[in-house]
Short mmCIF file of C-alpha atoms and ligand atoms in Angstrom, two decimals:
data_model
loop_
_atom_site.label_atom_id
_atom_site.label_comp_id
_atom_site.label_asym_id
_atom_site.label_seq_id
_atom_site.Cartn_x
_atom_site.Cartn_y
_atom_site.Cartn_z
CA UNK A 1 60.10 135.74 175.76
CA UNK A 2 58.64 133.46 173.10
CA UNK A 3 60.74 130.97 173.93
CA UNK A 4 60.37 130.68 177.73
CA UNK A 5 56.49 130.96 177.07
CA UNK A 6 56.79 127.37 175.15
CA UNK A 7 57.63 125.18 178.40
CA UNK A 8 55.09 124.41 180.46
CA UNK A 9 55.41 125.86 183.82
CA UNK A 10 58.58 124.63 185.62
CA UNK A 11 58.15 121.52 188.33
CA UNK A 12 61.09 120.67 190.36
CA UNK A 13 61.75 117.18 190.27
CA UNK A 14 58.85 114.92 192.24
CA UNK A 15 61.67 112.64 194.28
CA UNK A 16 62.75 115.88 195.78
CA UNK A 17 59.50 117.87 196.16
CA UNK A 18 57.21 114.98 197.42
CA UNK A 19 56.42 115.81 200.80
CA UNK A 20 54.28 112.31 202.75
CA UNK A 21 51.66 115.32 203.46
CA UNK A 22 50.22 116.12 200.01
CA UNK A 23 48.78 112.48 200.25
CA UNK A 24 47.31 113.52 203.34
CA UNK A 25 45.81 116.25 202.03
CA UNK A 26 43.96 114.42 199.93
CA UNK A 27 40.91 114.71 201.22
CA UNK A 28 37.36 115.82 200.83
CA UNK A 29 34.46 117.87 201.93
CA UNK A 30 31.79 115.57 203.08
CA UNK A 31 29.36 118.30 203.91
CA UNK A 32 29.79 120.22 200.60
CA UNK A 33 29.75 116.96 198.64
CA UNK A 34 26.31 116.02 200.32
CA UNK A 35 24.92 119.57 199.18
CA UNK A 36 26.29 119.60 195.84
CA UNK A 37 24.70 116.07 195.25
CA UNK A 38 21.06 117.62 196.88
CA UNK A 39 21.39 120.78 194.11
CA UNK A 40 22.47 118.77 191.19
CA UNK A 41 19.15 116.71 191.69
CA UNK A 42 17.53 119.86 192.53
CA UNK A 43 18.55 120.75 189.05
CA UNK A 44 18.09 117.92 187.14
CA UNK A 45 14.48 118.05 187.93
CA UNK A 46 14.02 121.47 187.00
CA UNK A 47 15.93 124.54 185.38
CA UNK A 48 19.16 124.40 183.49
CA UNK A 49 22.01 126.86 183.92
CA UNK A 50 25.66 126.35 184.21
CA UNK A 51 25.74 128.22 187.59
CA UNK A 52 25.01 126.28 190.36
CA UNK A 53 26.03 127.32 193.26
CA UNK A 54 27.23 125.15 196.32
CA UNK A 55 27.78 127.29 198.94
CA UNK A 56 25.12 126.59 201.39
CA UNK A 57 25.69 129.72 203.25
CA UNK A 58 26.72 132.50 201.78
CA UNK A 59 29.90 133.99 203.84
CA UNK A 60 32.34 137.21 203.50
CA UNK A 61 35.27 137.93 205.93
CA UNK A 62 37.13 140.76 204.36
CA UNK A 63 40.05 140.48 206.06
CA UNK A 64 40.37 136.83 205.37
CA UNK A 65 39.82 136.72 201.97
CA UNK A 66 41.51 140.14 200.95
CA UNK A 67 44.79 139.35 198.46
CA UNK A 68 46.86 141.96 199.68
CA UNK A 69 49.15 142.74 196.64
CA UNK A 70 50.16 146.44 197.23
CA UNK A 71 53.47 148.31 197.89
CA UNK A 72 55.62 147.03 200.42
CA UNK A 73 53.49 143.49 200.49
CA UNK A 74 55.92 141.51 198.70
CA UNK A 75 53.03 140.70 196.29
CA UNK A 76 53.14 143.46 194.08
CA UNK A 77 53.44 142.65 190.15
CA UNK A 78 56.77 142.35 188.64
CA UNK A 79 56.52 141.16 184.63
CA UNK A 80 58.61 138.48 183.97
CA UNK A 81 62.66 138.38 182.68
CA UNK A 82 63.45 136.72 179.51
CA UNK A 83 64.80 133.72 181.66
CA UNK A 84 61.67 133.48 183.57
CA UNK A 85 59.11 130.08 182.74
CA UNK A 86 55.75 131.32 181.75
CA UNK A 87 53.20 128.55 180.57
CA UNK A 88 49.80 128.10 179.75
CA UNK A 89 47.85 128.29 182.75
CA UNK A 90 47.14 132.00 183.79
CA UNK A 91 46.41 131.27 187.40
CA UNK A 92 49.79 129.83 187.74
CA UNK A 93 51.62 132.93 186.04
CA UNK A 94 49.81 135.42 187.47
CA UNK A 95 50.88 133.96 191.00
CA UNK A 96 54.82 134.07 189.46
CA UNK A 97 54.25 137.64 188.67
CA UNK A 98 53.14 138.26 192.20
CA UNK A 99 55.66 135.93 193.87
CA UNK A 100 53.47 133.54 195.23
CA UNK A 101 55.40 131.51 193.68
CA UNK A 102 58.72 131.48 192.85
CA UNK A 103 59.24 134.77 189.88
CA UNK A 104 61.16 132.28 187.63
CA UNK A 105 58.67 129.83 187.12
CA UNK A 106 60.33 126.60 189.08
CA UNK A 107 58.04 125.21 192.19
CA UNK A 108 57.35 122.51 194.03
CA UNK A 109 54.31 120.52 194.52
CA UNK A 110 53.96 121.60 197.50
CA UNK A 111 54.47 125.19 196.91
CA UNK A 112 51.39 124.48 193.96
CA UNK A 113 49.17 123.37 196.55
CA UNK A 114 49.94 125.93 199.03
CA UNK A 115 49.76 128.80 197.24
CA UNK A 116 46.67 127.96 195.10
CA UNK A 117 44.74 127.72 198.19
CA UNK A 118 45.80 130.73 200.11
CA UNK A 119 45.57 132.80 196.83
CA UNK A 120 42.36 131.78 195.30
CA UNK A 121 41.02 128.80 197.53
CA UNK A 122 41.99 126.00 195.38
CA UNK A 123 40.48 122.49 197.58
CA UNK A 124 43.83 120.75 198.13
CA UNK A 125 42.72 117.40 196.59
CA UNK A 126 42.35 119.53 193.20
CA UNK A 127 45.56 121.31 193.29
CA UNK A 128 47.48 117.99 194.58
CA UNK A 129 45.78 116.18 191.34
CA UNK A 130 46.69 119.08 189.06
CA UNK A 131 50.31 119.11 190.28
CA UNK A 132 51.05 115.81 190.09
CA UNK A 133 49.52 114.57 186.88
CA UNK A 134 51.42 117.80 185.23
CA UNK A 135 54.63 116.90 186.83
CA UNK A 136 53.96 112.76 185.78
CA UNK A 137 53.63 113.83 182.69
CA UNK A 138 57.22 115.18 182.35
CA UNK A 139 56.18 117.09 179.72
CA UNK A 140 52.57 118.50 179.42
CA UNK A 141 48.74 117.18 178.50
CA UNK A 142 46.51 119.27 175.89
CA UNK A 143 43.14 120.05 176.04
CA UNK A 144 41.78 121.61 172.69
CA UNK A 145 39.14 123.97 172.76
CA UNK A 146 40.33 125.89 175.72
CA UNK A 147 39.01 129.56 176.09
CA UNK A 148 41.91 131.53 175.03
CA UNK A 149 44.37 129.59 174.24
CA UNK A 150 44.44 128.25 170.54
CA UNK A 151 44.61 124.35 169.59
CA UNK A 152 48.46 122.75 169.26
CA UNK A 153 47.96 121.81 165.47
CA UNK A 154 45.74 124.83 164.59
CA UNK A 155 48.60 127.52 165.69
CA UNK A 156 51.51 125.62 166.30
CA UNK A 157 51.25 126.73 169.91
CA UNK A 158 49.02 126.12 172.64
CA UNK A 159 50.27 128.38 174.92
CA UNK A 160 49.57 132.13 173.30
CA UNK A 161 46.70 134.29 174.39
CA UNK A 162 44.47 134.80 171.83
CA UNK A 163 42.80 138.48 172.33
CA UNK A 164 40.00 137.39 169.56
CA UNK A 165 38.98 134.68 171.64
CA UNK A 166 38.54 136.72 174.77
CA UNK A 167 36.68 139.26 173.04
CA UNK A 168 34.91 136.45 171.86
CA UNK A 169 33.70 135.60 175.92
CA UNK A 170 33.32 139.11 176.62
CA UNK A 171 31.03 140.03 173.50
CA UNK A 172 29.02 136.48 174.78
CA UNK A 173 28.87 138.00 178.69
CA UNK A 174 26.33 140.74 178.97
CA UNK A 175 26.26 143.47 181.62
CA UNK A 176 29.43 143.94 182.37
CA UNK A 177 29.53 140.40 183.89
CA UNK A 178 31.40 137.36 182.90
CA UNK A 179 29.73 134.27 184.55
CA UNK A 180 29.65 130.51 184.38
CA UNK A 181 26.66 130.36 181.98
CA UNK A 182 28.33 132.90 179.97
CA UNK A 183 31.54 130.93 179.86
CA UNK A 184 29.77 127.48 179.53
CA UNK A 185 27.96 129.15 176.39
CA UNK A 186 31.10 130.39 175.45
CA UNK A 187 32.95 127.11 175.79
CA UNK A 188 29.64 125.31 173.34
CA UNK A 189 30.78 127.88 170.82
CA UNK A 190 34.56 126.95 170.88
CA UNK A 191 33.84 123.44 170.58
CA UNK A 192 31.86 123.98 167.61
CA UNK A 193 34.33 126.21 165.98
CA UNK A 194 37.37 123.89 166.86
CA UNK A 195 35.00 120.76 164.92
CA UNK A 196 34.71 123.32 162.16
CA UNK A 197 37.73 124.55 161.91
CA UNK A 198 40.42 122.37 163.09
CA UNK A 199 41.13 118.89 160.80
CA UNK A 200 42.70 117.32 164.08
CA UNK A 201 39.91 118.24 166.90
CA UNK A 202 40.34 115.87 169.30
CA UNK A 203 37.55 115.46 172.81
CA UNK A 204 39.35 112.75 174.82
CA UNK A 205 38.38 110.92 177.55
CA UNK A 206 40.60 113.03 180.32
CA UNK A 207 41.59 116.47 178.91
CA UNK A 208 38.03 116.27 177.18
CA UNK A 209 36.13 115.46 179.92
CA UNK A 210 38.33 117.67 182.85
CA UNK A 211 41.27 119.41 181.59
CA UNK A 212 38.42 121.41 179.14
CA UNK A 213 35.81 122.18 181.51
CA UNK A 214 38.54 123.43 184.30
CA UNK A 215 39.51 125.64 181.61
CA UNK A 216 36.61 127.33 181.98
CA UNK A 217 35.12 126.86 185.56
CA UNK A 218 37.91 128.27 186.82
CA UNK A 219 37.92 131.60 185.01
CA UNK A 220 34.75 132.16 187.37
CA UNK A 221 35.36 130.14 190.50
CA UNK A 222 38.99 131.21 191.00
CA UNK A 223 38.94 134.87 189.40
CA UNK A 224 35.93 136.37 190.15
CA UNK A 225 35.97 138.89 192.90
CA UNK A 226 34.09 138.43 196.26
CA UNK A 227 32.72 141.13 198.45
CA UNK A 228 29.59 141.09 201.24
CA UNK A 229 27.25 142.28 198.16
CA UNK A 230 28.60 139.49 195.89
CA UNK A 231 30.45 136.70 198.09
CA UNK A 232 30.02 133.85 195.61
CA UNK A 233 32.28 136.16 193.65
CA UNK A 234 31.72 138.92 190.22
CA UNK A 235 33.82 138.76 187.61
CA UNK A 236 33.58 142.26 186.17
CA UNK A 237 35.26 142.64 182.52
CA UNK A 238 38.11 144.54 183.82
CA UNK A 239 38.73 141.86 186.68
CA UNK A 240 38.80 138.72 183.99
CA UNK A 241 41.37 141.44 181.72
CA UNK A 242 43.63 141.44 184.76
CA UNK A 243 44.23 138.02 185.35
CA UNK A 244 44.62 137.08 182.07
CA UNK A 245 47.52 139.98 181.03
CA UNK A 246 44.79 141.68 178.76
CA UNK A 247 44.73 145.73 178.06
CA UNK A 248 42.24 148.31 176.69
CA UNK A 249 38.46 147.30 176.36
CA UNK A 250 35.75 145.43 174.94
CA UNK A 251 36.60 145.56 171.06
CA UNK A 252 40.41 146.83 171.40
CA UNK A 253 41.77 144.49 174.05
CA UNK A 254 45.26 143.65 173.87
CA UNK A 255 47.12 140.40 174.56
CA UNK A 256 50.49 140.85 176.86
CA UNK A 257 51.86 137.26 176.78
CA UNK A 258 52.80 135.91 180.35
CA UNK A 259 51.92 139.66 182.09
CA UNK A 260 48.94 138.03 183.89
CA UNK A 261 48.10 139.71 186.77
CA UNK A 262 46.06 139.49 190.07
CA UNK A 263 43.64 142.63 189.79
CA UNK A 264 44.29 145.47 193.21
CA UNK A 265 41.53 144.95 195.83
CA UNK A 266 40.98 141.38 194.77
CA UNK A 267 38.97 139.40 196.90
CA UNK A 268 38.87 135.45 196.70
CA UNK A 269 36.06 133.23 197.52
CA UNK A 270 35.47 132.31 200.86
CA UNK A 271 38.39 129.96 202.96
CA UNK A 272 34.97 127.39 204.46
CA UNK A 273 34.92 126.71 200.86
CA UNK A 274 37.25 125.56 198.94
CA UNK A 275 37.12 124.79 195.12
CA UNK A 276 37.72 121.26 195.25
CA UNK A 277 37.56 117.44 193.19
CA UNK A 278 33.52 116.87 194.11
CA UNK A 279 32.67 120.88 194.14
CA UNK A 280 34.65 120.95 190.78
CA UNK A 281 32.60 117.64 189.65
CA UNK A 282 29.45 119.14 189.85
CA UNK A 283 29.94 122.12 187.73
CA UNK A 284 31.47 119.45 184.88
CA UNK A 285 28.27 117.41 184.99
CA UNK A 286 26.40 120.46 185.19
CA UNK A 287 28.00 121.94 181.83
CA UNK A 288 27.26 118.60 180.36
CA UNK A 289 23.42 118.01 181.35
CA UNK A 290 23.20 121.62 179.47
CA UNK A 291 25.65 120.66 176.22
CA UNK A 292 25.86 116.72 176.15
CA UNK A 293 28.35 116.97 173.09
CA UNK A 294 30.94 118.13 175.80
CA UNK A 295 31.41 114.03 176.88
CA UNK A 296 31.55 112.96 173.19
CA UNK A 297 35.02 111.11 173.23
CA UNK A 298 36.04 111.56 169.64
CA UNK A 299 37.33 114.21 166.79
CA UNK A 300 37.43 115.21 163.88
CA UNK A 301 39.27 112.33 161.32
CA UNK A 302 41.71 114.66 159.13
CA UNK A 303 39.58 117.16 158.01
CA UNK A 304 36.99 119.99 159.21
CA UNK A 305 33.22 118.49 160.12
CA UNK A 306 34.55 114.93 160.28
CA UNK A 307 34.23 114.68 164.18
CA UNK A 308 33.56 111.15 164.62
CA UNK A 309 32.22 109.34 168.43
CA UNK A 310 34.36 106.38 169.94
CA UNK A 311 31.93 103.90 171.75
CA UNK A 312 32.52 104.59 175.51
CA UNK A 313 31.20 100.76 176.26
CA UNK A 314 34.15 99.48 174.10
CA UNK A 315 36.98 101.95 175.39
CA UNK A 316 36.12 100.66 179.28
CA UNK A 317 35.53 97.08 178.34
CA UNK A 318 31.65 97.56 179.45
CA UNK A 319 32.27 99.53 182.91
CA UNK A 320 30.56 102.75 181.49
CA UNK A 321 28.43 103.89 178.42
CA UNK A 322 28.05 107.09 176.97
CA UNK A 323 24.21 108.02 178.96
CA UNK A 324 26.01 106.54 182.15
CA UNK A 325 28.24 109.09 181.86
CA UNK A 326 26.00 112.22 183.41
CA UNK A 327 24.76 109.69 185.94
CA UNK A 328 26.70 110.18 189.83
CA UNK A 329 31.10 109.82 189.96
CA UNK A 330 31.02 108.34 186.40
CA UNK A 331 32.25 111.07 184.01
CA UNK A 332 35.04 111.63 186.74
CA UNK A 333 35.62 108.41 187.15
CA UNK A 334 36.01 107.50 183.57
CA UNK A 335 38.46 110.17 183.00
CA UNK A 336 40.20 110.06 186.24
CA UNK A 337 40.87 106.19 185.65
CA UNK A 338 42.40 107.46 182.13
CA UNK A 339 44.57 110.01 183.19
CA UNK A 340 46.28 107.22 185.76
CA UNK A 341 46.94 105.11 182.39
CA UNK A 342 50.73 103.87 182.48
CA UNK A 343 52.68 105.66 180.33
CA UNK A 344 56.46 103.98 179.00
CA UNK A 345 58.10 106.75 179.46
CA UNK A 346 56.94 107.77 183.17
CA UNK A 347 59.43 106.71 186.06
CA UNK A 348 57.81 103.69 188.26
CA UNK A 349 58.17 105.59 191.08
CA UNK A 350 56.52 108.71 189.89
CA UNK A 351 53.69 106.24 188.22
CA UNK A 352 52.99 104.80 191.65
CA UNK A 353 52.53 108.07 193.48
CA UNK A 354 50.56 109.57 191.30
CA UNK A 355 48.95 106.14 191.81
CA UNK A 356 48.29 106.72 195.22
CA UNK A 357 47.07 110.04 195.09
CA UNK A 358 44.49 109.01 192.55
CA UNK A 359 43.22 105.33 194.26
CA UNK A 360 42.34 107.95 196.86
CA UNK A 361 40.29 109.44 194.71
CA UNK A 362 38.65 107.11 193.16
CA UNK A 363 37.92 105.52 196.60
CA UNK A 364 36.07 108.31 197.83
CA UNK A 365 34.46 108.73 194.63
CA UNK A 366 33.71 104.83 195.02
CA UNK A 367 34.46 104.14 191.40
CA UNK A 368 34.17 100.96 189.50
CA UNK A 369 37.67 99.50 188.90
CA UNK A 370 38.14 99.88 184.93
CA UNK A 371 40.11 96.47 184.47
CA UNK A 372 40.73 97.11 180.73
CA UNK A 373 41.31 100.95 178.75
CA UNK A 374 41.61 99.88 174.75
CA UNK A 375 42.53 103.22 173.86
CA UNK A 376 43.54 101.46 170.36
CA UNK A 377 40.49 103.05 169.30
CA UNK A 378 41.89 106.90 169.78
CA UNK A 379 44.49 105.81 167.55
CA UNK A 380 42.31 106.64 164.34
CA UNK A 381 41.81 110.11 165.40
CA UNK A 382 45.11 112.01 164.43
CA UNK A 383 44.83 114.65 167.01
CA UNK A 384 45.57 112.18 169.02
CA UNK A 385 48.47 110.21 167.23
CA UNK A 386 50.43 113.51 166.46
CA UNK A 387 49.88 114.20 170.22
CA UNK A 388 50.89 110.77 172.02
CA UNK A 389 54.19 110.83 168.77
CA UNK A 390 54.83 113.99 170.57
CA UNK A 391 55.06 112.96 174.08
CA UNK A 392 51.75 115.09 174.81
CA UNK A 393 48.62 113.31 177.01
CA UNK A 394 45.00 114.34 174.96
C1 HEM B 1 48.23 123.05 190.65
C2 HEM B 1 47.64 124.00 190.03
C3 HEM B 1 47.48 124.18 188.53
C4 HEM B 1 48.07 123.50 187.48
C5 HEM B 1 49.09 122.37 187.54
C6 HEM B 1 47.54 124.10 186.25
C7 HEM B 1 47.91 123.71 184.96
C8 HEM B 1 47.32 124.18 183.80
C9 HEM B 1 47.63 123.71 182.46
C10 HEM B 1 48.67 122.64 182.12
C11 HEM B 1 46.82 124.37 181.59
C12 HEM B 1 46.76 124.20 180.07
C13 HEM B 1 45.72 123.18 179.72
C14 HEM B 1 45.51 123.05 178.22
O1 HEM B 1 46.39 123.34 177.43
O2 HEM B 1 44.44 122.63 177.84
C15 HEM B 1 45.99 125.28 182.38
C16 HEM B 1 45.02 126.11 181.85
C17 HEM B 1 44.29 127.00 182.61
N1 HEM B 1 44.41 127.24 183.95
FE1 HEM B 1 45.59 126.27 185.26
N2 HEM B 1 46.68 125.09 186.57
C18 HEM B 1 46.61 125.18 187.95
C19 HEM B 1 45.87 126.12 188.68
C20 HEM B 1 45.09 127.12 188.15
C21 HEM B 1 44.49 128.20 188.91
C22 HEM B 1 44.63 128.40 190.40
C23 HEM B 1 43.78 128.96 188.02
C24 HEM B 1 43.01 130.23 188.24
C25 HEM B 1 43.40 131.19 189.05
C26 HEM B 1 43.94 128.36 186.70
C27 HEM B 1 43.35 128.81 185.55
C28 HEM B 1 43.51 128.23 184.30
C29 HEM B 1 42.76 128.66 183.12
C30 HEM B 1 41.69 129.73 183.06
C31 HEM B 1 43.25 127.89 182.05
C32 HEM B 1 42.78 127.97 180.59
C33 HEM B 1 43.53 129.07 179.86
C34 HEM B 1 42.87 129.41 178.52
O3 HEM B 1 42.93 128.61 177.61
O4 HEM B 1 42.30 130.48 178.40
N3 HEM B 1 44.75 127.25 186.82
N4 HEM B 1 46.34 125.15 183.71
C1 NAG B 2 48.77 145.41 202.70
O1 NAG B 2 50.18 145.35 202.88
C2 NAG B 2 50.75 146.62 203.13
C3 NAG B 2 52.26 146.45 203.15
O2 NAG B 2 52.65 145.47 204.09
C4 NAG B 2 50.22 147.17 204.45
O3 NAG B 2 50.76 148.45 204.68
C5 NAG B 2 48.71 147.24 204.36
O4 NAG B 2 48.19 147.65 205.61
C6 NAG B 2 48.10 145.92 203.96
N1 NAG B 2 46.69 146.09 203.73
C7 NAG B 2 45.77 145.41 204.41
C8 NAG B 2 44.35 145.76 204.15
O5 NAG B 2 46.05 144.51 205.20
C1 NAG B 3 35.88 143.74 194.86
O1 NAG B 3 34.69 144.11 195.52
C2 NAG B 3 34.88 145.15 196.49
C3 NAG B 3 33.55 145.39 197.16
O2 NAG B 3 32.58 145.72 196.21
C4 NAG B 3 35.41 146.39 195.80
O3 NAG B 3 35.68 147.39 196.75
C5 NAG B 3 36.69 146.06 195.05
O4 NAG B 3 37.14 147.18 194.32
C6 NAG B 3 36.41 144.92 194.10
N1 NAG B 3 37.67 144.52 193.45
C7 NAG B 3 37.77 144.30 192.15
C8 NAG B 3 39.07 143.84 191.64
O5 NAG B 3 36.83 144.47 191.40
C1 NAG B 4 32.69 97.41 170.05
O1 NAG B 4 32.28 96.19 170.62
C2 NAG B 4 31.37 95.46 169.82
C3 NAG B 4 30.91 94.25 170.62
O2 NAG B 4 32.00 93.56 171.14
C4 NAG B 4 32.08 95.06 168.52
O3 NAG B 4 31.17 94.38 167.68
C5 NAG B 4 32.55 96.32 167.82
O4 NAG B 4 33.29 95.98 166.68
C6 NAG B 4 33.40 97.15 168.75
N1 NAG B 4 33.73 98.38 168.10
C7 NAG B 4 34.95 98.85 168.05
C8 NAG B 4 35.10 100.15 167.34
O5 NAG B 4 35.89 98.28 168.54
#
């Protein structure tokens, strides 16, 4: 079981998989983007919380948005075999569990953008992006700090559910509720502890900037349960347990490696809106005009407490600086325009579409065109050497 749990979820091979629609389904939500923008400003000129919400009309259909997972639905839970792939990304084993995808852990990218948005709503630009940098990267990218899973060079593993962590977010979620403030307090907590505790910390400019905050926006936005009392979604402690293969309660729970599971009478948020690249955008800058540490490139330099800033204005040859950063598309430009970096050992053809995929997105999101990335200066923070030595993307 240990074993299988090390590999990164499977990905048939991208030549095959590629259908000429998942560019096409790259695509946004002008309405929701126009709203988002009017809250964020909303917000910047007033309160501070993590949870914004972007829904401008709050909607519940039952019978659309009901999982059905029950005997004799095909869905029901079935723990995985010793030969079945389990990675780290919960959403994607709990679907294997349920046979959304397929039970041992090998899928398309099509099948990845399919299912995520007829189980849990996922925008297809998102899941698209997701799938495809994953698969580009043959092998995996990193993000340290995540919410329950521990850092690579801290546990030799980055894959593991750690119950102590989730006890962690529960004990830091009052009533009964886990929600994005609680998880975006939560997540300022872990990044403190991982400077403090971890020699080879490392924030970088894509899995710093995206891969960490999904981490946690999409505990809420993709777990929580939705009802006509609560349709931009609870996420009751028992709910969150499900879906991330935990047991017992609040100060015994119990970690069941790659048993995630979709919770019975599980609702998911509403089909009109979709969790996508803009909707997803907003809750990043919105985590970061609460906690501006969380777009400090950098890390820690070899030991604990060392965590040092790289100067954003250097790394993009002048296109951005670090206060530009909260300001409109930037911090998902920056790190979008990072994550398309060449790597040697991706295939040209692979490099291109994921290419494509991304120039849409950076179109839309009308970025400047970075014409230099010196990402020489990452190379004095070793959480990143070991990484890149490793084949890994930080
Ligand atoms: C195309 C779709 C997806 C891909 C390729 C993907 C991939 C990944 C990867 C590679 C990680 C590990 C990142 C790291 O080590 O820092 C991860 C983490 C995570 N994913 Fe996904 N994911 C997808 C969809 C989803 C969905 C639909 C959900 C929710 C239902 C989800 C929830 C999470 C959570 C909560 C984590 C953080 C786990 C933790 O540390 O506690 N993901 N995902
Ligand atoms: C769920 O699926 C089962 C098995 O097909 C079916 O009997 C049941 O009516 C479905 N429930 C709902 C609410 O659609
Ligand atoms: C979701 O909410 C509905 C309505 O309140 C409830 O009947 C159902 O049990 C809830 N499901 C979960 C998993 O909490
Ligand atoms: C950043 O750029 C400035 C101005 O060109 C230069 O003086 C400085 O040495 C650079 N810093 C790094 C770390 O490259």
């Amino acid at each position: 079981m240990s074993n299988t749990l090390k590999v990164l979820f499977g990905l048939a091979p991208l030549a095959a998989a590629f259908p000429a629609s998942v560019l096409e389904a790259v695509k946004f939500h002008p309405g929701l983007q126009a709203r988002a923008n009017e809250i964020l400003q909303e917000r910047q000129a007033g309160a501070a919380a993590a949870q914004a919400i972007f829904e401008p009309i709050p909607l519940f259909n039952a019978a659309e948005q009901y999982v059905n997972i029950s005997a004799g639905s095909g869905h029901e839970y079935q723990a995985p075999g010793p030969n079945d792939l389990r990675g780290p990304c919960p959403g994607l084993n709990a679907f294997a569990n349920h046979n959304f995808l397929p039970h041992n852990g090998y899928a398309t990218i099509q099948q990845f953008i399919d299912t995520t948005a007829e189980v849990v709503g996922m925008g297809t630009d998102l899941a698209a992006f997701l799938a495809m940098i994953c698969n580009a990267e043959q092998t995996r990218y990193e993000g340290d700090a995540s919410p329950t899973r521990p850092d690579l060079y801290e546990a030799g593993n980055d894959y593991k559910t750690v119950a102590r962590q989730f006890e962690q977010l529960i004990s830091m979620s009052p009533g009964g509720q886990v929600t994005l403030d609680s998880l975006t307090a939560f997540r300022s907590v872990r990044f403190d502890t991982q400077i403090a505790n971890n020699p080879y910390f490392f924030n970088g400019p894509f899995t710093g900037v995206l891969v960490q905050p999904a981490a946690y926006t999409f505990i809420y936005r993709f777990m929580a349960n939705h009802s006509a009392e609560a349709p931009y979604g609870d996420l009751s402690y028992s709910t969150i347990a499900s879906w991330f293969g935990m047991t017992g309660s609040p100060g015994s729970y119990v970690a069941n490696q790659g048993q995630e599971r979709i919770p019975d009478n599980w609702y998911k948020r509403a089909l009109a809106y979709p969790y996508s690249i803009p909707y997803f955008q907003q809750d990043v800058l919105s985590a970061a005009a609460l906690h501006p540490k969380f777009l400090n490139i950098g890390g820690n330099t070899g030991t604990t407490n060392s965590f040092t800033g790289v100067d954003v204005d250097n790394l993009t040859g002048g296109i951005f600086n670090a206060a530009d950063l909260l300001k409109g598309n930037n911090a998902a430009c920056f790190a979008y325009q990072f994550a398309a970096q060449a790597k040697p050992d991706i295939a040209l053809s692979v490099f291109n579409l994921v290419n494509q995929a991304l120039g849409s997105v950076l179109s839309v999101l009308g970025c400047p065109q970075l014409q230099h990335i010196d990402d020489a200066q990452l190379e004095m923070f070793p959480g990143y050497q070991k990484s890149t030595q490793a084949g890994i993307t930080k």
